[in-house]
Short mmCIF file of C-alpha atoms in Angstrom, two decimals:
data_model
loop_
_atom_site.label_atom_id
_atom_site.label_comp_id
_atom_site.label_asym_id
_atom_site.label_seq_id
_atom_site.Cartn_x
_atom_site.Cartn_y
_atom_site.Cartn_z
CA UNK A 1 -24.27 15.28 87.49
CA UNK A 2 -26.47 12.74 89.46
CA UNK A 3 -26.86 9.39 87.76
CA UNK A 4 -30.58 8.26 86.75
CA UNK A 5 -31.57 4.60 85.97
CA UNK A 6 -34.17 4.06 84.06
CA UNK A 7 -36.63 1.08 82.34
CA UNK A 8 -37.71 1.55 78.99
CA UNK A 9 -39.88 -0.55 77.05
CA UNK A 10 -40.26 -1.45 73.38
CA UNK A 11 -43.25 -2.78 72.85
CA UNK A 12 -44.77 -4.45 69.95
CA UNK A 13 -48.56 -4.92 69.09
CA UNK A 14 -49.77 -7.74 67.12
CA UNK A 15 -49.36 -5.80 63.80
CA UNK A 16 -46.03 -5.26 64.52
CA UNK A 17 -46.18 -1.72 65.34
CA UNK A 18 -44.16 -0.03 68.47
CA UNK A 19 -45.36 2.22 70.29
CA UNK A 20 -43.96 5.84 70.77
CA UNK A 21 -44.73 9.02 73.09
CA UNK A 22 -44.70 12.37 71.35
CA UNK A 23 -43.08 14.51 74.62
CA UNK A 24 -42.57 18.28 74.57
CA UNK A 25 -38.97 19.14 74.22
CA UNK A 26 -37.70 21.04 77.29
CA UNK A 27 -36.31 23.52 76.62
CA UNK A 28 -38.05 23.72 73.30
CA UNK A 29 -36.11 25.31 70.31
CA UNK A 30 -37.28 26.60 67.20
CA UNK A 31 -36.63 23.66 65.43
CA UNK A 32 -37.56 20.99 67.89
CA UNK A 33 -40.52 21.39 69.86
CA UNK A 34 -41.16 17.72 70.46
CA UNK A 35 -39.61 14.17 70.20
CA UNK A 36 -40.75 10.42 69.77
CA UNK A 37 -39.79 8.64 72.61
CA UNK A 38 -40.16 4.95 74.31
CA UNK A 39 -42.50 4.67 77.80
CA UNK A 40 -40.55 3.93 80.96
CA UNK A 41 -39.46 5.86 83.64
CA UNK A 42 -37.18 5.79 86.49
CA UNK A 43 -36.26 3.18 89.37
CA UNK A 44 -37.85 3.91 92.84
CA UNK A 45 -35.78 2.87 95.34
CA UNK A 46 -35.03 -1.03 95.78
CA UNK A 47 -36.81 -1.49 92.41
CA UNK A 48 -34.60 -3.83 90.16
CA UNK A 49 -34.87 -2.09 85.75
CA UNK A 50 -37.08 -5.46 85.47
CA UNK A 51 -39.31 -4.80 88.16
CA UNK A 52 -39.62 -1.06 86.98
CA UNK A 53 -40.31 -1.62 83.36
CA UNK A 54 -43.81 -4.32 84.81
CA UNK A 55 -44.50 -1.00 86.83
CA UNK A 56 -44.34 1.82 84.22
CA UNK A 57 -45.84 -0.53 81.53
CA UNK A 58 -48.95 -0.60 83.52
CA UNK A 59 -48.75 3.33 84.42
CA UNK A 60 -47.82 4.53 81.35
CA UNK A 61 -50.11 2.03 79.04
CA UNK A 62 -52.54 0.34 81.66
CA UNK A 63 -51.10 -2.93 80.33
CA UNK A 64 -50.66 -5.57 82.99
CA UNK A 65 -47.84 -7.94 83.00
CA UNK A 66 -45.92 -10.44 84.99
CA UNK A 67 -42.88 -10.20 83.61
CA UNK A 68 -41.06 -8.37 80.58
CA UNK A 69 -38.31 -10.82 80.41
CA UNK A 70 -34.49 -10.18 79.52
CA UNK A 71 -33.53 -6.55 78.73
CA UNK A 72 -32.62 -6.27 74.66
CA UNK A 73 -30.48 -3.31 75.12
CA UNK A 74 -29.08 -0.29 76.94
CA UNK A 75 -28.05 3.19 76.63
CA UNK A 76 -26.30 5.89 78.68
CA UNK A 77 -27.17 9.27 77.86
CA UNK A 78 -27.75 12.84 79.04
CA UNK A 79 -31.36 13.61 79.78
CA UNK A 80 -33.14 17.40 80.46
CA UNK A 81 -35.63 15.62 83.31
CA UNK A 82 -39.10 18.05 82.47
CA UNK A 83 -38.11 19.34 86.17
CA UNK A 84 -34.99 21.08 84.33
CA UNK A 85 -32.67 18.72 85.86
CA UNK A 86 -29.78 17.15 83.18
CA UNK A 87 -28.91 13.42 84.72
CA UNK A 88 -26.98 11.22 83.30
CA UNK A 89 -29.70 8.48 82.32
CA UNK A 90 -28.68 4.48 82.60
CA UNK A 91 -31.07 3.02 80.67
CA UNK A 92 -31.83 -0.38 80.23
CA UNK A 93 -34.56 -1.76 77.50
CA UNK A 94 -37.22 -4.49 77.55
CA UNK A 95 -39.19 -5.69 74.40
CA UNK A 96 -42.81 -6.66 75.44
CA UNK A 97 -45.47 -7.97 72.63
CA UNK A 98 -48.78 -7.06 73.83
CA UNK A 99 -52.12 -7.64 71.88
CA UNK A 100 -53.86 -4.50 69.52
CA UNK A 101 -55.53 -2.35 72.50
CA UNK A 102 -56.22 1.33 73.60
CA UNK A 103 -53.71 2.53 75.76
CA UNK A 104 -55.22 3.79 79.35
CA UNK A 105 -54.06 7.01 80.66
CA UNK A 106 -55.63 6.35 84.13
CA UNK A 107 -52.26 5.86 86.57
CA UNK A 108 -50.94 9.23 84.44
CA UNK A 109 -49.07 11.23 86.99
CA UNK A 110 -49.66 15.28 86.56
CA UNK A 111 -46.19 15.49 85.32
CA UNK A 112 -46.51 12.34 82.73
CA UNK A 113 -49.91 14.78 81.25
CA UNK A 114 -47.75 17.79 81.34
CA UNK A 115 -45.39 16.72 79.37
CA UNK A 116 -47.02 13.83 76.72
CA UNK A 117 -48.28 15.20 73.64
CA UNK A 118 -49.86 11.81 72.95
CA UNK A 119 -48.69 8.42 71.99
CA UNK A 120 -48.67 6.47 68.23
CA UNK A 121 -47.70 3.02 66.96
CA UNK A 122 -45.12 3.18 64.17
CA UNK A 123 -44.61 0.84 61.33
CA UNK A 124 -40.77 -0.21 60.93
CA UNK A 125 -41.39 1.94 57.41
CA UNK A 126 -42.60 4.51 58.79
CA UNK A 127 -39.68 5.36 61.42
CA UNK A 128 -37.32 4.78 58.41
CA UNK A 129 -38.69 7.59 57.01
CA UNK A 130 -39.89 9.73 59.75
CA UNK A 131 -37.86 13.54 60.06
CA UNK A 132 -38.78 14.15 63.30
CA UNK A 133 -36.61 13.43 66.52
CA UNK A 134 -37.15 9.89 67.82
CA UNK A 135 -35.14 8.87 71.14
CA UNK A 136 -32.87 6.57 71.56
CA UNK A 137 -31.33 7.92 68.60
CA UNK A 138 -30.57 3.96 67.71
CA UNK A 139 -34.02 2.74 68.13
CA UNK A 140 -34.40 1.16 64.64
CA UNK A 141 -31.38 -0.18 65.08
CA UNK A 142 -32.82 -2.09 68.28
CA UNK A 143 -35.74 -3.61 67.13
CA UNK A 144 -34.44 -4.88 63.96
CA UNK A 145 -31.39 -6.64 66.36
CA UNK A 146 -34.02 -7.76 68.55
CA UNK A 147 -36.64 -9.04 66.09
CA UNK A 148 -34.53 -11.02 64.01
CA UNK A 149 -35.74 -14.65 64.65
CA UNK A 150 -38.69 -13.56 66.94
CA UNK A 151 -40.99 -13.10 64.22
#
């Protein structure tokens, strides 16, 4: 199974809200057609997770940073890619606070559209009590690690 590293980002508006993809399961069952999951996407080659995570953040949001600073946390898992291909997914995760804004769908590629149902910000409350799938399986475990004393 090839490896895949990856950059995710958790990122946090000023109301304290993340923000989420909905992405069409692949292959869908009939009791999961879709899951919550964090923007980020895959290393190009060279590309250090830090340097990734500034690019997707601006393709997958159209928000524009410098930096995203330290990663907050990391996962290995196995991952259906929407091409059909199961990797074995390094990720590594970066908490950005960006103001309230509209997120841009401009730098979208064909496959991003094909498979993003469309994107939310969650309360803390609100994932607590959410049924449906939400990936990493440990993200409210995450943010409440990494927003302890960042408040």
């Amino acid at each position: 199974m090839r490896r895949r590293r990856a950059a995710r980002l958790l990122i946090l508006n000023d109301a304290g809200g993340i923000l989420l993809f909905q992405f069409i399961a692949r292959p869908p069952t009939p009791t999961q057609q879709s899951y919550w999951g964090t923007p980020g996407g895959g290393l190009d080659e060279g590309e250090s997770f830090e340097q990734a995570a500034v690019r997707e953040l601006l393709e997958e949001t159209g928000i524009e940073v410098s930096s995203v600073g330290e990663e907050v946390g990391r996962r290995e898992a196995v991952v259906l890619l929407p091409t059909g291909e199961q990797v074995l997914s390094e990720e590594r995760y970066f908490l950005v606070r960006v103001p309230n804004c509209a997120i841009s769908k401009a730098r979208w590629t064909r496959e991003e559209r094909d498979v993003t149902l469309g994107y939310h910000w969650w309360c803390l409350a609100d994932l607590r009590n959410n049924i449906e799938e939400v990936q990493p399986n440990n993200l409210i475990e995450m943010l409440e690690k990494n927003l302890k004393g960042r408040s």
